[in-house]
PDB file of C-alpha atoms in Angstrom:
ATOM      1  CA  MET N   1      -0.012  -0.039  -0.003  1.00  0.00           C
ATOM      2  CA  ASN N   2       3.045   2.286   0.189  1.00  0.00           C
ATOM      3  CA  PHE N   3       3.739   4.459  -2.896  1.00  0.00           C
ATOM      4  CA  LEU N   4       6.463   6.559  -1.402  1.00  0.00           C
ATOM      5  CA  SER N   5       9.755   5.345   0.089  1.00  0.00           C
ATOM      6  CA  GLU N   6       9.670   4.602   3.802  1.00  0.00           C
ATOM      7  CA  THR N   7      12.123   7.488   4.394  1.00  0.00           C
ATOM      8  CA  LEU N   8       9.877   9.902   2.646  1.00  0.00           C
ATOM      9  CA  GLU N   9       6.734   8.614   4.396  1.00  0.00           C
ATOM     10  CA  LYS N  10       8.480   9.159   7.721  1.00  0.00           C
ATOM     11  CA  TYR N  11       9.340  12.611   6.746  1.00  0.00           C
ATOM     12  CA  VAL N  12       5.786  13.369   5.850  1.00  0.00           C
ATOM     13  CA  THR N  13       4.431  11.865   9.019  1.00  0.00           C
ATOM     14  CA  ASP N  14       7.094  13.540  11.249  1.00  0.00           C
ATOM     15  CA  HIS N  15       6.032  16.854   9.862  1.00  0.00           C
ATOM     16  CA  SER N  16       2.276  16.398  10.284  1.00  0.00           C
ATOM     17  CA  GLU N  17       0.155  16.600  13.310  1.00  0.00           C
ATOM     18  CA  ASP N  18       0.978  14.116  16.115  1.00  0.00           C
ATOM     19  CA  GLU N  19      -1.149  10.938  16.583  1.00  0.00           C
ATOM     20  CA  PRO N  20      -3.320  11.298  19.727  1.00  0.00           C
ATOM     21  CA  GLU N  21      -2.368   8.918  22.581  1.00  0.00           C
ATOM     22  CA  LEU N  22      -5.721   7.183  22.588  1.00  0.00           C
ATOM     23  CA  LEU N  23      -5.283   6.226  18.922  1.00  0.00           C
ATOM     24  CA  GLN N  24      -1.723   5.016  19.561  1.00  0.00           C
ATOM     25  CA  GLN N  25      -3.338   2.782  22.275  1.00  0.00           C
ATOM     26  CA  LEU N  26      -6.024   1.595  19.870  1.00  0.00           C
ATOM     27  CA  THR N  27      -3.388   0.789  17.216  1.00  0.00           C
ATOM     28  CA  ARG N  28      -1.335  -1.296  19.620  1.00  0.00           C
ATOM     29  CA  GLU N  29      -4.270  -3.326  20.845  1.00  0.00           C
ATOM     30  CA  THR N  30      -5.478  -3.850  17.372  1.00  0.00           C
ATOM     31  CA  TYR N  31      -2.177  -5.340  16.265  1.00  0.00           C
ATOM     32  CA  GLN N  32      -2.056  -7.479  19.427  1.00  0.00           C
ATOM     33  CA  LYS N  33      -5.557  -8.872  19.248  1.00  0.00           C
ATOM     34  CA  ILE N  34      -7.308  -8.342  15.921  1.00  0.00           C
ATOM     35  CA  LEU N  35      -6.891  -9.967  12.550  1.00  0.00           C
ATOM     36  CA  GLN N  36      -5.880  -7.919   9.563  1.00  0.00           C
ATOM     37  CA  PRO N  37      -4.423  -4.947  11.576  1.00  0.00           C
ATOM     38  CA  ARG N  38      -3.304  -3.322   8.157  1.00  0.00           C
ATOM     39  CA  MET N  39      -6.953  -2.326   7.724  1.00  0.00           C
ATOM     40  CA  LEU N  40      -6.392   0.471  10.141  1.00  0.00           C
ATOM     41  CA  SER N  41      -6.386   3.982   8.799  1.00  0.00           C
ATOM     42  CA  GLY N  42      -3.135   4.714  10.667  1.00  0.00           C
ATOM     43  CA  HIS N  43      -1.415   7.848  11.886  1.00  0.00           C
ATOM     44  CA  TYR N  44      -1.083   9.899   8.669  1.00  0.00           C
ATOM     45  CA  GLN N  45      -4.364   8.938   7.062  1.00  0.00           C
ATOM     46  CA  GLY N  46      -6.134   9.442  10.396  1.00  0.00           C
ATOM     47  CA  ARG N  47      -4.858  12.995  10.537  1.00  0.00           C
ATOM     48  CA  VAL N  48      -6.033  13.542   7.019  1.00  0.00           C
ATOM     49  CA  LEU N  49      -9.519  12.279   7.948  1.00  0.00           C
ATOM     50  CA  SER N  50      -9.429  14.450  11.088  1.00  0.00           C
ATOM     51  CA  MET N  51      -8.485  17.608   9.080  1.00  0.00           C
ATOM     52  CA  ILE N  52     -11.078  17.084   6.452  1.00  0.00           C
ATOM     53  CA  SER N  53     -13.678  16.591   9.130  1.00  0.00           C
ATOM     54  CA  LYS N  54     -12.601  19.756  10.949  1.00  0.00           C
ATOM     55  CA  LEU N  55     -12.838  21.616   7.617  1.00  0.00           C
ATOM     56  CA  VAL N  56     -16.302  20.335   6.976  1.00  0.00           C
ATOM     57  CA  ASN N  57     -17.467  20.763  10.616  1.00  0.00           C
ATOM     58  CA  PRO N  58     -20.290  18.198  10.046  1.00  0.00           C
ATOM     59  CA  LYS N  59     -23.365  17.918  12.126  1.00  0.00           C
ATOM     60  CA  THR N  60     -23.892  14.342  10.706  1.00  0.00           C
ATOM     61  CA  VAL N  61     -21.431  11.794   9.657  1.00  0.00           C
ATOM     62  CA  LEU N  62     -21.832   8.318   8.157  1.00  0.00           C
ATOM     63  CA  GLU N  63     -19.007   5.835   8.225  1.00  0.00           C
ATOM     64  CA  ILE N  64     -19.479   2.608   6.344  1.00  0.00           C
ATOM     65  CA  GLY N  65     -16.982   0.018   7.693  1.00  0.00           C
ATOM     66  CA  THR N  66     -15.877   0.659  11.349  1.00  0.00           C
ATOM     67  CA  TYR N  67     -13.281  -2.092  11.906  1.00  0.00           C
ATOM     68  CA  THR N  68     -11.841  -1.203  15.308  1.00  0.00           C
ATOM     69  CA  GLY N  69     -12.961   2.396  15.362  1.00  0.00           C
ATOM     70  CA  TYR N  70      -9.837   4.306  14.497  1.00  0.00           C
ATOM     71  CA  SER N  71     -11.215   6.208  11.536  1.00  0.00           C
ATOM     72  CA  ALA N  72     -14.563   6.884  13.406  1.00  0.00           C
ATOM     73  CA  LEU N  73     -12.625   8.614  16.136  1.00  0.00           C
ATOM     74  CA  CYS N  74     -10.622  10.642  13.590  1.00  0.00           C
ATOM     75  CA  LEU N  75     -13.817  11.775  11.919  1.00  0.00           C
ATOM     76  CA  ALA N  76     -15.566  12.555  15.192  1.00  0.00           C
ATOM     77  CA  GLU N  77     -12.844  15.304  15.921  1.00  0.00           C
ATOM     78  CA  GLY N  78     -14.577  17.568  13.453  1.00  0.00           C
ATOM     79  CA  LEU N  79     -18.138  17.013  14.754  1.00  0.00           C
ATOM     80  CA  GLN N  80     -20.174  19.983  15.841  1.00  0.00           C
ATOM     81  CA  LYS N  81     -20.954  19.914  19.589  1.00  0.00           C
ATOM     82  CA  ASP N  82     -24.340  18.369  19.004  1.00  0.00           C
ATOM     83  CA  GLY N  83     -23.266  16.373  16.058  1.00  0.00           C
ATOM     84  CA  VAL N  84     -23.746  12.632  15.531  1.00  0.00           C
ATOM     85  CA  LEU N  85     -21.554  10.091  13.866  1.00  0.00           C
ATOM     86  CA  HIS N  86     -23.238   6.834  12.652  1.00  0.00           C
ATOM     87  CA  THR N  87     -20.959   3.934  11.974  1.00  0.00           C
ATOM     88  CA  ILE N  88     -21.814   0.619  10.450  1.00  0.00           C
ATOM     89  CA  ASP N  89     -20.037  -2.723  10.631  1.00  0.00           C
ATOM     90  CA  ILE N  90     -20.997  -6.350   9.922  1.00  0.00           C
ATOM     91  CA  ASN N  91     -18.554  -7.876  12.567  1.00  0.00           C
ATOM     92  CA  GLU N  92     -20.326  -8.531  15.723  1.00  0.00           C
ATOM     93  CA  GLU N  93     -17.090  -9.415  17.435  1.00  0.00           C
ATOM     94  CA  LEU N  94     -15.627  -5.969  17.187  1.00  0.00           C
ATOM     95  CA  VAL N  95     -18.681  -4.079  18.680  1.00  0.00           C
ATOM     96  CA  GLY N  96     -17.291  -4.207  22.242  1.00  0.00           C
ATOM     97  CA  PHE N  97     -13.750  -3.289  21.144  1.00  0.00           C
ATOM     98  CA  GLN N  98     -15.070  -0.257  19.240  1.00  0.00           C
ATOM     99  CA  ARG N  99     -17.231   0.932  22.113  1.00  0.00           C
ATOM    100  CA  LYS N 100     -14.354   0.667  24.704  1.00  0.00           C
ATOM    101  CA  TYR N 101     -12.306   3.267  22.656  1.00  0.00           C
ATOM    102  CA  PHE N 102     -15.291   5.372  21.685  1.00  0.00           C
ATOM    103  CA  ASP N 103     -16.219   5.696  25.430  1.00  0.00           C
ATOM    104  CA  LYS N 104     -12.535   6.510  26.318  1.00  0.00           C
ATOM    105  CA  SER N 105     -12.760   9.369  23.946  1.00  0.00           C
ATOM    106  CA  ASP N 106     -14.449  12.812  24.096  1.00  0.00           C
ATOM    107  CA  TYR N 107     -16.994  11.690  21.441  1.00  0.00           C
ATOM    108  CA  GLY N 108     -18.512   8.473  23.057  1.00  0.00           C
ATOM    109  CA  THR N 109     -21.975   9.878  23.305  1.00  0.00           C
ATOM    110  CA  GLN N 110     -21.909  11.225  19.813  1.00  0.00           C
ATOM    111  CA  ILE N 111     -20.969   7.914  18.081  1.00  0.00           C
ATOM    112  CA  GLN N 112     -23.797   5.513  17.343  1.00  0.00           C
ATOM    113  CA  GLN N 113     -22.849   2.002  16.296  1.00  0.00           C
ATOM    114  CA  HIS N 114     -24.966  -0.088  13.865  1.00  0.00           C
ATOM    115  CA  LEU N 115     -24.365  -3.770  13.555  1.00  0.00           C
ATOM    116  CA  GLY N 116     -25.317  -5.498  10.211  1.00  0.00           C
ATOM    117  CA  ASP N 117     -25.316  -5.057   6.488  1.00  0.00           C
ATOM    118  CA  ALA N 118     -24.923  -1.481   5.504  1.00  0.00           C
ATOM    119  CA  ILE N 119     -27.273  -2.102   2.396  1.00  0.00           C
ATOM    120  CA  ASP N 120     -30.025  -2.839   4.851  1.00  0.00           C
ATOM    121  CA  ILE N 121     -29.171  -0.315   7.573  1.00  0.00           C
ATOM    122  CA  ILE N 122     -28.558   2.851   5.426  1.00  0.00           C
ATOM    123  CA  PRO N 123     -32.213   3.244   4.267  1.00  0.00           C
ATOM    124  CA  LYS N 124     -33.347   3.119   7.929  1.00  0.00           C
ATOM    125  CA  LEU N 125     -31.291   6.096   8.892  1.00  0.00           C
ATOM    126  CA  ASN N 126     -33.681   8.989   8.942  1.00  0.00           C
ATOM    127  CA  THR N 127     -31.268  11.757   8.434  1.00  0.00           C
ATOM    128  CA  THR N 128     -29.078  13.591   6.044  1.00  0.00           C
ATOM    129  CA  PHE N 129     -25.295  13.728   6.130  1.00  0.00           C
ATOM    130  CA  ASP N 130     -22.512  16.397   5.700  1.00  0.00           C
ATOM    131  CA  LEU N 131     -19.782  13.712   5.550  1.00  0.00           C
ATOM    132  CA  VAL N 132     -19.599  10.181   4.519  1.00  0.00           C
ATOM    133  CA  PHE N 133     -16.661   7.704   4.650  1.00  0.00           C
ATOM    134  CA  ILE N 134     -16.853   4.557   2.594  1.00  0.00           C
ATOM    135  CA  ASP N 135     -14.505   1.857   3.736  1.00  0.00           C
ATOM    136  CA  ALA N 136     -16.162  -1.427   3.435  1.00  0.00           C
ATOM    137  CA  ASP N 137     -16.567  -4.333   1.060  1.00  0.00           C
ATOM    138  CA  LYS N 138     -15.265  -2.948  -2.303  1.00  0.00           C
ATOM    139  CA  GLU N 139     -17.926  -4.760  -4.500  1.00  0.00           C
ATOM    140  CA  ASN N 140     -20.624  -2.616  -2.895  1.00  0.00           C
ATOM    141  CA  TYR N 141     -18.811   0.769  -3.160  1.00  0.00           C
ATOM    142  CA  ALA N 142     -21.057   1.810  -6.112  1.00  0.00           C
ATOM    143  CA  ASN N 143     -24.189   0.717  -4.291  1.00  0.00           C
ATOM    144  CA  TYR N 144     -23.256   2.652  -1.259  1.00  0.00           C
ATOM    145  CA  PHE N 145     -22.524   5.746  -3.220  1.00  0.00           C
ATOM    146  CA  HIS N 146     -26.060   5.582  -4.870  1.00  0.00           C
ATOM    147  CA  MET N 147     -27.678   4.977  -1.605  1.00  0.00           C
ATOM    148  CA  VAL N 148     -26.116   7.934   0.182  1.00  0.00           C
ATOM    149  CA  ILE N 149     -25.871  10.520  -2.595  1.00  0.00           C
ATOM    150  CA  ASP N 150     -29.447  11.727  -2.075  1.00  0.00           C
ATOM    151  CA  MET N 151     -28.938  11.685   1.715  1.00  0.00           C
ATOM    152  CA  LEU N 152     -25.874  13.914   1.417  1.00  0.00           C
ATOM    153  CA  ASN N 153     -26.447  17.636   1.895  1.00  0.00           C
ATOM    154  CA  PRO N 154     -25.358  20.020  -0.910  1.00  0.00           C
ATOM    155  CA  GLY N 155     -21.627  20.803  -0.411  1.00  0.00           C
ATOM    156  CA  GLY N 156     -21.296  17.486   1.568  1.00  0.00           C
ATOM    157  CA  ILE N 157     -18.294  15.261   1.239  1.00  0.00           C
ATOM    158  CA  ILE N 158     -17.919  11.612   0.443  1.00  0.00           C
ATOM    159  CA  LEU N 159     -14.570  10.069   1.201  1.00  0.00           C
ATOM    160  CA  SER N 160     -13.815   6.692  -0.472  1.00  0.00           C
ATOM    161  CA  ASP N 161     -10.888   4.595   0.825  1.00  0.00           C
ATOM    162  CA  ASN N 162      -8.569   2.061  -0.856  1.00  0.00           C
ATOM    163  CA  VAL N 163      -9.377   3.371  -4.336  1.00  0.00           C
ATOM    164  CA  LEU N 164      -5.812   2.612  -5.646  1.00  0.00           C
ATOM    165  CA  TRP N 165      -6.080  -0.976  -4.167  1.00  0.00           C
ATOM    166  CA  SER N 166      -2.250  -1.533  -3.836  1.00  0.00           C
ATOM    167  CA  GLY N 167      -1.956  -0.254  -7.486  1.00  0.00           C
ATOM    168  CA  LYS N 168      -4.026  -3.112  -8.973  1.00  0.00           C
ATOM    169  CA  VAL N 169      -6.380  -0.564 -10.680  1.00  0.00           C
ATOM    170  CA  ILE N 170      -3.795   0.086 -13.338  1.00  0.00           C
ATOM    171  CA  GLU N 171      -2.648  -3.506 -13.743  1.00  0.00           C
ATOM    172  CA  PRO N 172      -4.050  -6.041 -16.137  1.00  0.00           C
ATOM    173  CA  LEU N 173      -7.259  -7.335 -14.441  1.00  0.00           C
ATOM    174  CA  LYS N 174      -7.015 -10.891 -13.325  1.00  0.00           C
ATOM    175  CA  LYS N 175      -9.840 -13.277 -13.817  1.00  0.00           C
ATOM    176  CA  ASP N 176     -12.255 -13.455 -10.888  1.00  0.00           C
ATOM    177  CA  ASP N 177     -10.770 -10.334  -9.227  1.00  0.00           C
ATOM    178  CA  VAL N 178     -14.069  -8.830  -8.334  1.00  0.00           C
ATOM    179  CA  SER N 179     -12.767  -6.297  -5.883  1.00  0.00           C
ATOM    180  CA  THR N 180     -10.384  -4.648  -8.323  1.00  0.00           C
ATOM    181  CA  GLU N 181     -12.876  -4.641 -11.106  1.00  0.00           C
ATOM    182  CA  ALA N 182     -15.546  -3.035  -8.782  1.00  0.00           C
ATOM    183  CA  LEU N 183     -13.025  -0.263  -7.772  1.00  0.00           C
ATOM    184  CA  ILE N 184     -12.086   0.464 -11.309  1.00  0.00           C
ATOM    185  CA  LYS N 185     -15.869   0.970 -12.189  1.00  0.00           C
ATOM    186  CA  TYR N 186     -16.317   2.929  -9.015  1.00  0.00           C
ATOM    187  CA  ASN N 187     -13.460   5.287  -9.736  1.00  0.00           C
ATOM    188  CA  LYS N 188     -15.023   5.821 -13.167  1.00  0.00           C
ATOM    189  CA  LEU N 189     -18.390   6.463 -11.579  1.00  0.00           C
ATOM    190  CA  LEU N 190     -17.158   9.183  -9.336  1.00  0.00           C
ATOM    191  CA  LYS N 191     -15.263  10.955 -12.192  1.00  0.00           C
ATOM    192  CA  ASP N 192     -18.284  10.783 -14.548  1.00  0.00           C
ATOM    193  CA  ASP N 193     -21.159  11.579 -12.062  1.00  0.00           C
ATOM    194  CA  ALA N 194     -22.326  15.037 -12.570  1.00  0.00           C
ATOM    195  CA  ARG N 195     -23.676  15.295  -9.170  1.00  0.00           C
ATOM    196  CA  VAL N 196     -20.131  15.377  -7.506  1.00  0.00           C
ATOM    197  CA  GLU N 197     -16.775  16.893  -8.203  1.00  0.00           C
ATOM    198  CA  THR N 198     -14.001  14.457  -7.371  1.00  0.00           C
ATOM    199  CA  LEU N 199     -10.467  14.442  -6.505  1.00  0.00           C
ATOM    200  CA  LEU N 200      -8.444  11.218  -5.987  1.00  0.00           C
ATOM    201  CA  LEU N 201      -5.587  11.645  -3.568  1.00  0.00           C
ATOM    202  CA  PRO N 202      -2.589   9.257  -3.619  1.00  0.00           C
ATOM    203  CA  ILE N 203      -2.655   8.972   0.175  1.00  0.00           C
ATOM    204  CA  ARG N 204      -1.764   5.530   1.546  1.00  0.00           C
ATOM    205  CA  ASP N 205      -3.943   3.131  -0.554  1.00  0.00           C
ATOM    206  CA  GLY N 206      -5.786   5.973  -2.338  1.00  0.00           C
ATOM    207  CA  LEU N 207      -8.368   8.280  -0.873  1.00  0.00           C
ATOM    208  CA  THR N 208     -10.972  10.020  -3.032  1.00  0.00           C
ATOM    209  CA  VAL N 209     -12.759  13.225  -1.982  1.00  0.00           C
ATOM    210  CA  SER N 210     -16.108  13.811  -3.770  1.00  0.00           C
ATOM    211  CA  ARG N 211     -18.042  16.988  -3.061  1.00  0.00           C
ATOM    212  CA  LYS N 212     -21.700  17.218  -3.926  1.00  0.00           C
ATOM    213  CA  LYS N 213     -22.560  20.025  -6.081  1.00  0.00           C
TER     214      LYS N 213
END
């Protein structure tokens, strides 16, 4: 997932905002106890998410794909005082882990967890959003986009993670590689959809910022 040299990445991180202590603790415990710890947003991307959220200053945030809660805590840093972050994940085993760190933070009462399939849960959320973060099963990225675009307030932001997919999006497509194929189609969708203006950032594994017109 690294497109810069380790030395240059370290320089970038060293000259960016420090990682909060709570998120350092979350990272350590994730690596100790949870499978696939590389799914964490990590220090640098986490600070990017935090900065974007602070710039948007959202009243409502939707996160699709919670994992251990790192990115949710980063996005919550920009919430308005009475704001709410809804986060959806399908893994029941991680709910307690997430909640432990949410409650240790300053945003515990503002973060609402939803367990289950996002395709089923999103239509039941009776609200609109200022900021959406899509970081779940790649095959459904386009479906998530179509579901949330009408729930996104004008000027609202959709962030899409892993859109470079370790560089596979520019390599010859392998047979039965449904995730890469889905991301290639999704990236084209964001570029072509007239309802949003889109910028793909080569951050970590690729992060797209799409603003609703």
